[in-house]
Short mmCIF file of C-alpha atoms in Angstrom, two decimals:
data_model
loop_
_atom_site.label_atom_id
_atom_site.label_comp_id
_atom_site.label_asym_id
_atom_site.label_seq_id
_atom_site.Cartn_x
_atom_site.Cartn_y
_atom_site.Cartn_z
CA MET A 1 130.77 -109.55 -46.68
CA PRO A 2 128.99 -108.55 -49.91
CA GLU A 3 127.04 -111.47 -51.40
CA ASN A 4 128.98 -111.53 -54.63
CA GLU A 5 132.40 -110.56 -53.30
CA ILE A 6 134.39 -112.85 -55.57
CA ALA A 7 132.64 -111.44 -58.66
CA LEU A 8 133.20 -107.89 -57.41
CA LEU A 9 136.91 -108.59 -56.90
CA GLN A 10 137.22 -110.08 -60.36
CA GLN A 11 135.62 -106.94 -61.81
CA LEU A 12 137.85 -104.75 -59.65
CA LYS A 13 140.87 -106.48 -61.18
CA HIS A 14 139.57 -105.18 -64.51
CA ALA A 15 139.40 -101.62 -63.14
CA ASP A 16 135.63 -101.58 -62.61
CA ARG A 17 134.90 -98.53 -60.45
CA ASP A 18 131.34 -99.63 -59.58
CA SER A 19 132.61 -102.85 -58.03
CA PHE A 20 135.28 -100.91 -56.22
CA GLN A 21 132.62 -98.53 -54.89
CA THR A 22 130.48 -101.42 -53.62
CA LEU A 23 133.46 -102.92 -51.82
CA TYR A 24 134.50 -99.53 -50.47
CA LEU A 25 131.05 -98.68 -49.10
CA HIS A 26 130.83 -102.08 -47.43
CA TYR A 27 134.27 -102.26 -45.89
CA GLN A 28 135.08 -98.59 -45.19
CA PRO A 29 133.15 -98.40 -41.87
CA ILE A 30 134.42 -101.81 -40.70
CA LEU A 31 138.03 -100.93 -41.50
CA PHE A 32 137.66 -97.46 -40.01
CA ARG A 33 136.56 -98.91 -36.66
CA HIS A 34 139.52 -101.29 -36.69
CA VAL A 35 142.03 -98.55 -37.53
CA TYR A 36 140.51 -96.09 -35.08
CA TYR A 37 140.67 -98.73 -32.33
CA ARG A 38 144.38 -99.08 -33.13
CA VAL A 39 145.42 -95.42 -33.52
CA LYS A 40 142.73 -93.61 -31.49
CA ASN A 41 142.92 -90.55 -33.72
CA TYR A 42 140.04 -89.71 -36.03
CA ALA A 43 142.02 -87.87 -38.74
CA SER A 44 144.79 -90.48 -38.81
CA ALA A 45 142.29 -93.32 -39.02
CA GLN A 46 140.48 -91.54 -41.85
CA ASP A 47 143.76 -90.99 -43.75
CA ILE A 48 144.92 -94.57 -43.28
CA VAL A 49 141.61 -95.98 -44.53
CA GLN A 50 141.68 -93.74 -47.62
CA GLU A 51 145.33 -94.57 -48.32
CA THR A 52 144.55 -98.28 -47.94
CA PHE A 53 141.88 -98.10 -50.63
CA ILE A 54 144.12 -96.02 -52.91
CA ARG A 55 146.70 -98.82 -52.68
CA VAL A 56 144.03 -101.42 -53.35
CA TRP A 57 143.15 -99.59 -56.57
CA GLN A 58 146.78 -99.16 -57.57
CA GLN A 59 147.57 -102.82 -56.89
CA ARG A 60 144.23 -104.18 -58.12
CA GLU A 61 145.82 -106.48 -60.67
CA SER A 62 147.50 -108.47 -57.90
CA ILE A 63 144.26 -109.11 -55.97
CA LYS A 64 143.32 -112.75 -55.49
CA PRO A 65 139.49 -112.86 -55.61
CA GLU A 66 139.26 -116.23 -53.87
CA LYS A 67 141.05 -114.89 -50.78
CA SER A 68 139.59 -112.70 -48.03
CA PHE A 69 139.42 -109.08 -49.18
CA TYR A 70 139.12 -107.83 -45.61
CA ALA A 71 142.31 -109.68 -44.62
CA TYR A 72 143.99 -108.04 -47.63
CA ILE A 73 143.00 -104.47 -46.75
CA LEU A 74 143.79 -105.13 -43.12
CA THR A 75 147.37 -106.09 -44.04
CA ILE A 76 147.76 -102.85 -46.00
CA SER A 77 146.32 -100.71 -43.22
CA GLU A 78 148.41 -102.44 -40.52
CA ASN A 79 151.53 -101.65 -42.57
CA LEU A 80 150.41 -98.03 -42.81
CA ILE A 81 149.78 -97.94 -39.05
CA ARG A 82 153.31 -99.23 -38.46
CA ASP A 83 154.76 -96.66 -40.90
CA GLN A 84 152.85 -93.91 -39.21
CA ALA A 85 154.05 -95.00 -35.78
CA LYS A 86 157.62 -94.80 -37.09
CA HIS A 87 157.30 -91.32 -38.47
CA ARG A 88 154.88 -89.98 -35.83
CA THR A 89 153.08 -87.56 -38.08
CA VAL A 90 149.81 -87.87 -36.26
CA ARG A 91 147.55 -84.88 -36.59
CA GLU A 92 145.20 -83.83 -33.82
CA LYS A 93 142.72 -81.96 -35.97
CA TYR A 94 139.42 -83.46 -35.00
CA LYS A 95 137.74 -84.24 -31.75
CA TYR A 96 135.59 -87.29 -31.91
CA VAL A 97 131.98 -87.54 -30.90
CA ILE A 98 131.23 -89.93 -28.10
CA LEU A 99 128.28 -92.19 -28.75
CA PRO A 100 125.61 -92.20 -26.07
CA VAL A 101 126.72 -95.55 -24.68
CA ALA A 102 125.73 -94.47 -21.20
CA GLU A 103 122.07 -94.33 -22.13
CA SER A 104 121.83 -98.06 -22.51
CA LEU A 105 122.89 -98.62 -18.95
CA GLY A 106 120.04 -96.59 -17.53
CA ASP A 107 120.17 -96.57 -13.79
CA HIS A 108 123.84 -97.53 -13.44
CA PRO A 109 125.98 -94.44 -14.15
CA GLU A 110 128.88 -95.77 -12.05
CA ARG A 111 128.83 -99.02 -13.95
CA THR A 112 129.03 -97.02 -17.17
CA PHE A 113 132.03 -95.10 -15.95
CA ASP A 114 133.81 -98.25 -14.82
CA TYR A 115 133.04 -100.04 -18.05
CA GLN A 116 134.41 -97.19 -20.14
CA GLN A 117 137.64 -97.04 -18.14
CA LEU A 118 138.03 -100.79 -18.37
CA ALA A 119 137.33 -100.52 -22.11
CA GLU A 120 140.30 -98.11 -22.40
CA THR A 121 142.52 -100.55 -20.52
CA ILE A 122 141.35 -103.40 -22.73
CA ASN A 123 142.15 -101.27 -25.77
CA ARG A 124 145.75 -100.79 -24.59
CA VAL A 125 146.21 -104.50 -23.91
CA VAL A 126 144.63 -105.49 -27.24
CA ASN A 127 146.95 -103.16 -29.15
CA LYS A 128 150.07 -104.12 -27.22
CA HIS A 129 149.73 -107.80 -26.44
CA LEU A 130 147.29 -109.58 -28.74
CA PRO A 131 148.71 -111.36 -31.80
CA GLU A 132 147.52 -109.83 -35.07
CA LYS A 133 144.92 -112.46 -36.04
CA CYS A 134 143.58 -112.60 -32.52
CA ARG A 135 143.33 -108.80 -32.41
CA THR A 136 141.55 -108.61 -35.77
CA ILE A 137 138.92 -111.10 -34.66
CA PHE A 138 138.49 -109.44 -31.27
CA ILE A 139 137.92 -106.01 -32.88
CA LEU A 140 135.49 -107.43 -35.46
CA SER A 141 133.54 -109.03 -32.65
CA ARG A 142 133.57 -106.42 -29.90
CA ILE A 143 133.89 -103.14 -31.81
CA ASN A 144 132.17 -103.93 -35.10
CA GLY A 145 129.62 -106.17 -33.39
CA HIS A 146 129.89 -109.03 -35.88
CA SER A 147 128.82 -112.56 -35.01
CA THR A 148 131.16 -115.54 -35.10
CA LYS A 149 129.59 -116.69 -38.37
CA THR A 150 130.00 -113.29 -40.04
CA ILE A 151 133.63 -112.99 -38.91
CA ALA A 152 134.31 -116.48 -40.25
CA ASN A 153 132.79 -115.43 -43.61
CA ILE A 154 134.71 -112.16 -43.78
CA LEU A 155 138.08 -113.73 -43.00
CA HIS A 156 137.50 -117.05 -44.85
CA ILE A 157 138.16 -119.10 -41.72
CA SER A 158 136.07 -121.56 -39.72
CA PRO A 159 133.71 -120.45 -36.92
CA LYS A 160 135.68 -122.74 -34.60
CA THR A 161 138.85 -120.75 -35.31
CA VAL A 162 136.99 -117.53 -34.51
CA GLU A 163 135.79 -118.95 -31.21
CA ASN A 164 139.27 -120.23 -30.34
CA GLN A 165 140.83 -116.86 -31.10
CA LEU A 166 138.25 -115.03 -28.98
CA THR A 167 138.87 -117.43 -26.09
CA ARG A 168 142.59 -116.84 -26.51
CA ALA A 169 142.06 -113.06 -26.56
CA LEU A 170 140.06 -113.19 -23.34
CA ALA A 171 142.70 -115.32 -21.66
CA ILE A 172 145.46 -112.89 -22.61
CA LEU A 173 143.36 -109.90 -21.54
CA ARG A 174 142.48 -111.45 -18.20
CA LYS A 175 146.11 -112.34 -17.52
CA LYS A 176 147.56 -108.98 -18.61
CA ILE A 177 144.99 -106.85 -16.79
CA SER A 178 145.54 -108.86 -13.61
CA SER A 179 149.33 -108.91 -13.79
CA ASP A 180 149.55 -105.17 -14.43
CA LEU A 181 148.59 -104.61 -10.82
CA MET B 1 148.16 -99.32 -3.30
CA LYS B 2 148.97 -97.63 -6.56
CA GLN B 3 146.05 -95.70 -8.08
CA TYR B 4 145.12 -97.78 -11.12
CA PRO B 5 141.78 -97.13 -12.76
CA TRP B 6 140.60 -100.55 -11.75
CA ASN B 7 140.91 -99.66 -8.09
CA LYS B 8 137.29 -98.71 -8.70
CA TRP B 9 136.53 -102.40 -8.98
CA ARG B 10 137.85 -103.20 -5.54
CA HIS B 11 134.88 -105.45 -5.00
CA LEU B 12 136.30 -107.73 -7.62
CA PHE B 13 139.53 -108.27 -5.67
CA SER B 14 139.98 -111.23 -3.48
CA PRO B 15 141.60 -110.01 -0.23
CA SER B 16 143.14 -113.41 0.31
CA SER B 17 144.48 -113.92 -3.18
CA LYS B 18 148.20 -114.12 -3.79
CA LYS B 19 149.94 -111.09 -5.28
CA ASN B 20 146.75 -109.09 -4.80
CA GLN B 21 145.43 -110.53 -8.05
CA LEU B 22 142.40 -109.00 -9.72
CA LEU B 23 139.56 -111.43 -10.13
CA ILE B 24 138.21 -109.83 -13.22
CA ASP B 25 136.24 -112.37 -15.16
CA ASP B 26 135.86 -112.99 -18.88
CA ASP B 27 132.27 -111.79 -18.83
CA THR B 28 133.27 -108.39 -17.41
CA ILE B 29 136.04 -108.04 -20.02
CA TRP B 30 133.64 -109.15 -22.74
CA GLN B 31 130.99 -106.60 -21.74
CA ALA B 32 133.41 -103.74 -21.08
CA SER B 33 135.30 -104.18 -24.36
CA ALA B 34 132.21 -103.09 -26.32
CA HIS B 35 132.04 -99.84 -24.33
CA PHE B 36 135.09 -98.34 -25.99
CA ASN B 37 134.27 -94.78 -27.04
CA MET B 38 134.13 -95.20 -30.79
CA PRO B 39 133.18 -92.25 -32.99
CA GLY B 40 130.97 -92.87 -36.00
CA PRO B 41 132.93 -93.60 -39.18
CA PRO B 42 133.20 -90.78 -41.73
CA ASP B 43 130.29 -90.57 -44.16
CA ALA B 44 131.01 -93.38 -46.62
CA LEU B 45 129.60 -91.63 -49.69
CA GLU B 46 131.42 -88.40 -48.98
CA SER B 47 134.65 -90.36 -48.38
CA TRP B 48 134.08 -92.28 -51.60
CA ARG B 49 133.78 -89.03 -53.54
CA ASN B 50 137.04 -87.80 -51.94
CA LEU B 51 138.71 -91.09 -52.79
CA GLN B 52 137.64 -90.79 -56.42
CA THR B 53 139.15 -87.31 -56.60
CA GLN B 54 142.37 -88.62 -55.05
CA LEU B 55 142.49 -91.56 -57.45
CA ASN B 56 141.97 -89.31 -60.45
CA ARG B 57 144.75 -87.04 -59.20
CA HIS B 58 147.06 -90.05 -58.70
CA GLU B 59 146.33 -91.39 -62.16
CA ILE B 60 146.92 -88.05 -63.83
CA ALA B 61 150.17 -87.57 -61.90
CA ALA B 62 151.35 -91.09 -62.65
CA GLY B 63 150.60 -90.87 -66.37
CA PRO B 64 149.84 -93.98 -68.38
CA SER B 65 150.51 -97.25 -66.59
CA ARG B 66 152.93 -99.82 -67.89
CA SER B 67 150.13 -101.89 -69.35
CA GLN B 68 148.72 -98.85 -71.14
CA ILE B 69 152.13 -98.11 -72.64
CA ALA B 70 152.30 -101.67 -73.91
CA TRP B 71 148.86 -101.31 -75.49
CA PHE B 72 149.69 -98.03 -77.25
CA PRO B 73 153.25 -98.24 -78.48
CA ARG B 74 152.60 -95.40 -80.92
CA PRO B 75 150.56 -92.22 -80.44
CA ARG B 76 148.80 -92.70 -83.81
CA LEU B 77 147.51 -96.10 -82.79
CA ALA B 78 146.27 -94.58 -79.56
CA LEU B 79 144.42 -91.90 -81.54
CA VAL B 80 142.76 -94.48 -83.83
CA PHE B 81 141.74 -96.55 -80.84
CA THR B 82 140.28 -93.47 -79.08
CA ILE B 83 138.23 -92.55 -82.18
CA MET B 84 136.91 -96.11 -82.45
CA LEU B 85 136.02 -96.12 -78.78
CA LEU B 86 134.23 -92.76 -79.01
CA THR B 87 132.28 -93.95 -82.06
CA THR B 88 131.18 -97.09 -80.24
CA ILE B 89 130.10 -95.09 -77.20
CA SER B 90 128.17 -92.65 -79.41
CA LEU B 91 126.38 -95.53 -81.16
CA LEU B 92 125.45 -97.08 -77.84
CA TRP B 93 124.11 -93.70 -76.77
CA ILE B 94 121.97 -93.27 -79.89
CA ILE B 95 120.45 -96.77 -79.90
CA PRO B 96 117.70 -96.78 -77.25
CA VAL B 97 117.86 -100.53 -76.67
CA PHE B 98 120.99 -100.06 -74.64
CA HIS B 99 119.52 -97.46 -72.31
CA GLY B 100 117.56 -99.61 -69.88
CA GLU B 101 119.69 -99.84 -66.76
CA ARG B 102 118.95 -101.49 -63.45
CA TYR B 103 120.67 -100.58 -60.24
CA SER B 104 120.11 -102.25 -56.92
CA THR B 105 121.48 -102.39 -53.42
CA VAL B 106 121.36 -105.28 -50.99
CA TYR B 107 120.95 -104.87 -47.23
CA ALA B 108 123.73 -102.76 -45.65
CA GLN B 109 124.72 -101.33 -49.03
CA PHE B 110 124.41 -97.86 -50.54
CA LYS B 111 125.00 -96.83 -54.12
CA THR B 112 125.19 -93.52 -55.94
CA VAL B 113 124.16 -93.55 -59.58
CA MET B 114 124.81 -90.79 -62.10
CA LEU B 115 122.05 -90.69 -64.73
CA PRO B 116 122.65 -89.67 -68.36
CA ASP B 117 121.23 -86.17 -67.66
CA SER B 118 123.75 -85.75 -64.79
CA SER B 119 121.05 -86.17 -62.16
CA GLN B 120 122.31 -88.09 -59.17
CA VAL B 121 120.43 -90.82 -57.29
CA THR B 122 121.65 -92.29 -54.02
CA LEU B 123 120.02 -95.63 -53.26
CA ASN B 124 119.44 -96.61 -49.65
CA CYS B 125 119.90 -100.23 -48.55
CA GLY B 126 117.68 -102.88 -50.16
CA SER B 127 116.43 -100.70 -53.04
CA GLN B 128 116.06 -101.03 -56.81
CA LEU B 129 116.08 -98.37 -59.51
CA ILE B 130 115.23 -98.96 -63.17
CA VAL B 131 116.09 -96.24 -65.65
CA ASP B 132 113.71 -96.02 -68.61
CA ARG B 133 115.16 -97.22 -71.93
CA GLN B 134 114.26 -93.89 -73.50
CA PHE B 135 115.43 -91.79 -70.59
CA ASN B 136 116.25 -88.22 -71.65
CA GLN B 137 114.32 -88.51 -74.94
CA VAL B 138 110.61 -87.96 -74.25
CA THR B 139 110.70 -87.87 -70.47
CA ARG B 140 113.21 -88.62 -67.78
CA THR B 141 111.49 -91.58 -66.10
CA VAL B 142 112.84 -93.96 -63.49
CA ARG B 143 111.10 -96.63 -61.46
CA LEU B 144 111.92 -97.01 -57.78
CA ASN B 145 111.33 -99.65 -55.16
CA GLY B 146 112.80 -99.00 -51.72
CA GLU B 147 114.28 -95.64 -50.84
CA ALA B 148 116.46 -93.10 -52.67
CA PHE B 149 117.53 -89.50 -52.49
CA PHE B 150 117.34 -87.68 -55.83
CA ASN B 151 119.34 -84.67 -56.89
CA VAL B 152 117.76 -83.82 -60.22
CA ARG B 153 119.51 -81.57 -62.68
CA LYS B 154 117.28 -78.90 -64.18
CA GLY B 155 116.07 -79.73 -67.67
CA THR B 156 113.24 -79.18 -70.10
CA LEU B 157 112.00 -82.76 -69.80
CA PRO B 158 110.06 -83.61 -66.64
CA PHE B 159 111.80 -86.02 -64.28
CA ILE B 160 109.38 -88.71 -63.08
CA VAL B 161 109.87 -91.26 -60.32
CA GLU B 162 107.32 -94.06 -60.71
CA THR B 163 106.47 -96.26 -57.76
CA THR B 164 103.82 -98.91 -57.14
CA ILE B 165 101.85 -96.41 -55.06
CA GLY B 166 102.19 -93.08 -56.83
CA ASP B 167 104.38 -90.92 -59.05
CA VAL B 168 106.69 -88.03 -58.25
CA ARG B 169 107.22 -85.38 -60.92
CA VAL B 170 109.82 -82.59 -60.89
CA THR B 171 111.89 -80.44 -63.21
CA GLY B 172 114.99 -79.81 -61.11
CA THR B 173 115.24 -80.33 -57.36
CA SER B 174 116.40 -82.63 -54.59
CA PHE B 175 114.04 -84.90 -52.70
CA ASN B 176 113.70 -88.25 -50.95
CA VAL B 177 111.32 -91.04 -51.97
CA LYS B 178 110.64 -94.01 -49.72
CA ILE B 179 108.38 -96.99 -50.43
CA ARG B 180 107.57 -99.53 -47.76
CA ASP B 181 104.73 -101.99 -48.41
CA ASP B 182 101.64 -99.84 -49.02
CA ARG B 183 103.21 -96.57 -47.94
CA LEU B 184 104.95 -93.90 -50.01
CA ASP B 185 106.81 -91.04 -48.29
CA VAL B 186 108.13 -88.07 -50.24
CA GLY B 187 110.09 -85.19 -48.68
CA VAL B 188 111.66 -82.20 -50.43
CA ALA B 189 115.11 -80.78 -49.68
CA SER B 190 114.99 -78.10 -52.39
CA GLY B 191 112.73 -76.99 -55.26
CA ILE B 192 109.17 -78.08 -56.00
CA VAL B 193 107.82 -81.63 -56.37
CA LEU B 194 104.42 -82.91 -57.53
CA VAL B 195 103.21 -86.16 -55.97
CA SER B 196 100.34 -87.98 -57.68
CA ALA B 197 98.31 -91.00 -56.63
CA GLN B 198 94.71 -92.08 -57.30
CA ASP B 199 94.16 -89.16 -59.72
CA SER B 200 95.02 -86.64 -57.04
CA THR B 201 98.13 -84.42 -56.95
CA VAL B 202 99.74 -82.38 -54.18
CA GLU B 203 102.56 -79.86 -54.54
CA LEU B 204 105.47 -80.02 -52.13
CA THR B 205 107.91 -77.19 -51.56
CA LYS B 206 111.25 -77.19 -49.73
CA GLY B 207 111.01 -78.62 -46.21
CA PHE B 208 107.62 -80.28 -46.75
CA GLN B 209 106.59 -83.92 -47.00
CA THR B 210 103.56 -86.01 -47.85
CA VAL B 211 102.54 -89.60 -47.46
CA CYS B 212 100.30 -91.93 -49.50
CA MET B 213 99.00 -94.90 -47.55
CA ASN B 214 96.98 -97.95 -48.55
CA HIS B 215 96.62 -96.70 -52.13
CA ASP B 216 94.81 -93.56 -50.96
CA VAL B 217 95.35 -90.03 -52.29
CA PRO B 218 98.45 -88.10 -51.08
CA ALA B 219 97.97 -86.56 -47.64
CA VAL B 220 98.00 -82.80 -47.03
CA PRO B 221 101.67 -81.69 -46.96
CA THR B 222 103.27 -81.24 -43.53
CA LYS B 223 106.54 -79.65 -42.48
CA ILE B 224 109.50 -82.02 -42.13
CA ALA B 225 110.19 -82.17 -38.40
CA ASN B 226 113.57 -83.88 -38.68
CA SER B 227 116.40 -81.35 -39.04
CA LEU B 228 118.68 -84.13 -40.34
CA PHE B 229 116.70 -84.85 -43.49
CA PRO B 230 116.90 -87.36 -45.03
CA ASP B 231 117.83 -89.28 -41.88
CA TRP B 232 119.66 -92.15 -43.61
CA GLN B 233 122.09 -89.78 -45.27
CA HIS B 234 123.07 -88.44 -41.85
CA ASN B 235 123.64 -91.85 -40.25
CA ARG B 236 120.41 -91.60 -38.30
CA PHE B 237 117.00 -93.22 -38.18
CA TYR B 238 114.09 -90.85 -37.70
CA PHE B 239 110.77 -92.30 -36.61
CA GLU B 240 107.39 -90.74 -35.97
CA ASN B 241 105.02 -92.93 -34.02
CA THR B 242 106.47 -96.01 -35.72
CA SER B 243 105.90 -99.57 -34.51
CA ILE B 244 108.89 -101.34 -33.03
CA THR B 245 108.49 -104.02 -35.71
CA ALA B 246 108.87 -101.44 -38.48
CA VAL B 247 111.82 -99.86 -36.63
CA CYS B 248 113.54 -103.26 -36.38
CA HIS B 249 112.97 -103.86 -40.10
CA GLU B 250 114.67 -100.55 -40.91
CA ILE B 251 117.69 -101.43 -38.72
CA GLU B 252 117.85 -104.92 -40.25
CA ARG B 253 117.78 -103.42 -43.74
CA ARG B 254 120.49 -100.91 -42.89
CA PHE B 255 122.99 -103.30 -41.32
CA ALA B 256 121.98 -106.70 -42.71
CA ILE B 257 121.41 -108.03 -39.22
CA HIS B 258 118.56 -110.00 -37.67
CA ILE B 259 116.53 -108.66 -34.73
CA GLU B 260 114.03 -110.62 -32.69
CA LEU B 261 111.56 -109.53 -30.03
CA SER B 262 111.66 -111.91 -27.06
CA ASP B 263 108.02 -111.23 -26.28
CA ALA B 264 105.13 -110.61 -28.71
CA SER B 265 103.78 -107.89 -26.40
CA LEU B 266 106.81 -105.74 -27.31
CA SER B 267 105.39 -105.28 -30.80
CA ALA B 268 102.75 -102.97 -29.28
CA ILE B 269 105.47 -100.36 -28.65
CA PHE B 270 105.52 -97.32 -30.93
CA ILE B 271 108.42 -94.87 -30.92
CA SER B 272 109.20 -91.33 -32.07
CA GLY B 273 112.66 -89.82 -32.27
CA LEU B 274 116.17 -90.04 -33.72
CA LEU B 275 118.32 -93.14 -33.34
CA GLU B 276 122.05 -93.49 -33.97
CA ALA B 277 122.82 -95.42 -37.14
CA ASP B 278 126.61 -95.45 -37.26
CA ASN B 279 126.81 -99.17 -36.63
CA PRO B 280 124.55 -102.02 -35.46
CA LEU B 281 125.63 -101.67 -31.84
CA SER B 282 124.96 -97.93 -31.64
CA ALA B 283 121.54 -98.46 -33.25
CA MET B 284 120.62 -101.24 -30.82
CA ILE B 285 121.92 -99.29 -27.82
CA SER B 286 119.99 -96.13 -28.68
CA LEU B 287 116.82 -98.11 -29.56
CA CYS B 288 116.90 -100.01 -26.26
CA ALA B 289 117.60 -96.80 -24.34
CA LEU B 290 114.56 -95.23 -25.97
CA ILE B 291 112.18 -98.11 -25.20
CA GLN B 292 113.84 -98.87 -21.84
CA LYS B 293 114.63 -102.45 -22.75
CA GLU B 294 117.81 -104.49 -23.04
CA TYR B 295 119.27 -106.54 -25.86
CA ARG B 296 121.56 -109.53 -26.10
CA HIS B 297 123.50 -110.88 -29.06
CA GLU B 298 122.87 -114.56 -29.68
CA ASP B 299 124.21 -116.45 -32.67
CA ASP B 300 123.37 -114.18 -35.58
CA ALA B 301 120.55 -112.24 -33.96
CA PHE B 302 120.02 -109.32 -31.62
CA ILE B 303 117.27 -110.20 -29.17
CA ILE B 304 115.36 -107.38 -27.46
CA TYR B 305 113.93 -108.33 -24.06
#
């Protein structure tokens, strides 16, 4: 999280666009990866992230600087995801670019293929079966690549809670993937 | 057996297990979960500009907010307040003491600054820009440490970027300036730029770059090889025969992460090419693919081995 997040949030409450920009540039990619992991549609994820920040600006006076800003924008975007699921207005405008994940695995193309298919299965289980907090922490860790300490800082929780939630996520994933057979 | 994708992992099944249970372990789930095909996020600066447009549109459509209505119960009062505000702004503009502005970015942060002459400066991560107190009066001078992309509006006053190594002088153009230790890199996207150091000046035109190293004179201009120039504005890292240590520093600066080399001999590696810079994982994956090494994530550090 930005070093001076509390100060930035206090300034945002007073309609300071520079502070808002700093927060936006920091959290936009993190939130985008979370939303994309949930909706798996580039244009929808982009729209939800933009709409989330519009709502943040509109409701800036109600922001509580001492609380986790990421948790706040996550709540807004999860509500938007739910609304979108209800109305099903998903657009299929853009095709996404696949990162060259395979390159890192060098001599094991089969392993790459298997890993990617398993990653898709994990995605379905995460979206369907993980509780919200558990899911948030799992995505921050595995998709955004944040460490336990960073996640704890972003969400204003203890590192122990992060570890417990990740253990819980793995247990649910292991159980669900196995029982789906 | 039904054809599930994980039939490919038959070796993980225990033939004797009850209910044909899959013995997929936490480690496999942990590793595989990071292999989800995730596209790079939309360009943050471009999205920010779009968001600003949307916000302005929303605010115009919504009209004055409730709090604004409470502040200006009568149109005349609003007019008086506006005049007072404009007068104050004008005074601040005239008095030079208020001009000196400092802008900075920390690691993993970008910032776009609009200067009083409408020139635009985008600061890369970990950079500082100081705008001269008398900017737009005698000259248009700024001082830079770090890296920034300049889009300078044409004007009669020369626009000067001062650095600890050399100066960059233009009238109206777009270019990138990067300072790292004793090295200054300048590349031009459009227009003409003059780069001066040690009483020597070279002229750069569109698509050319120069470098000043160890407080020497600027090198003879060369063509910019990278089609995605400047790399950092296209979510990429571009390196030309760069040491792995310097590469790691750039990635650390970009994502505010910590990278360690497991073995000192790795620091002898030099690389050339484009790396992904959408997120820390994509950067580490493409770096390790390029140098044919692996990485692991331990505590708060990425360790290359």
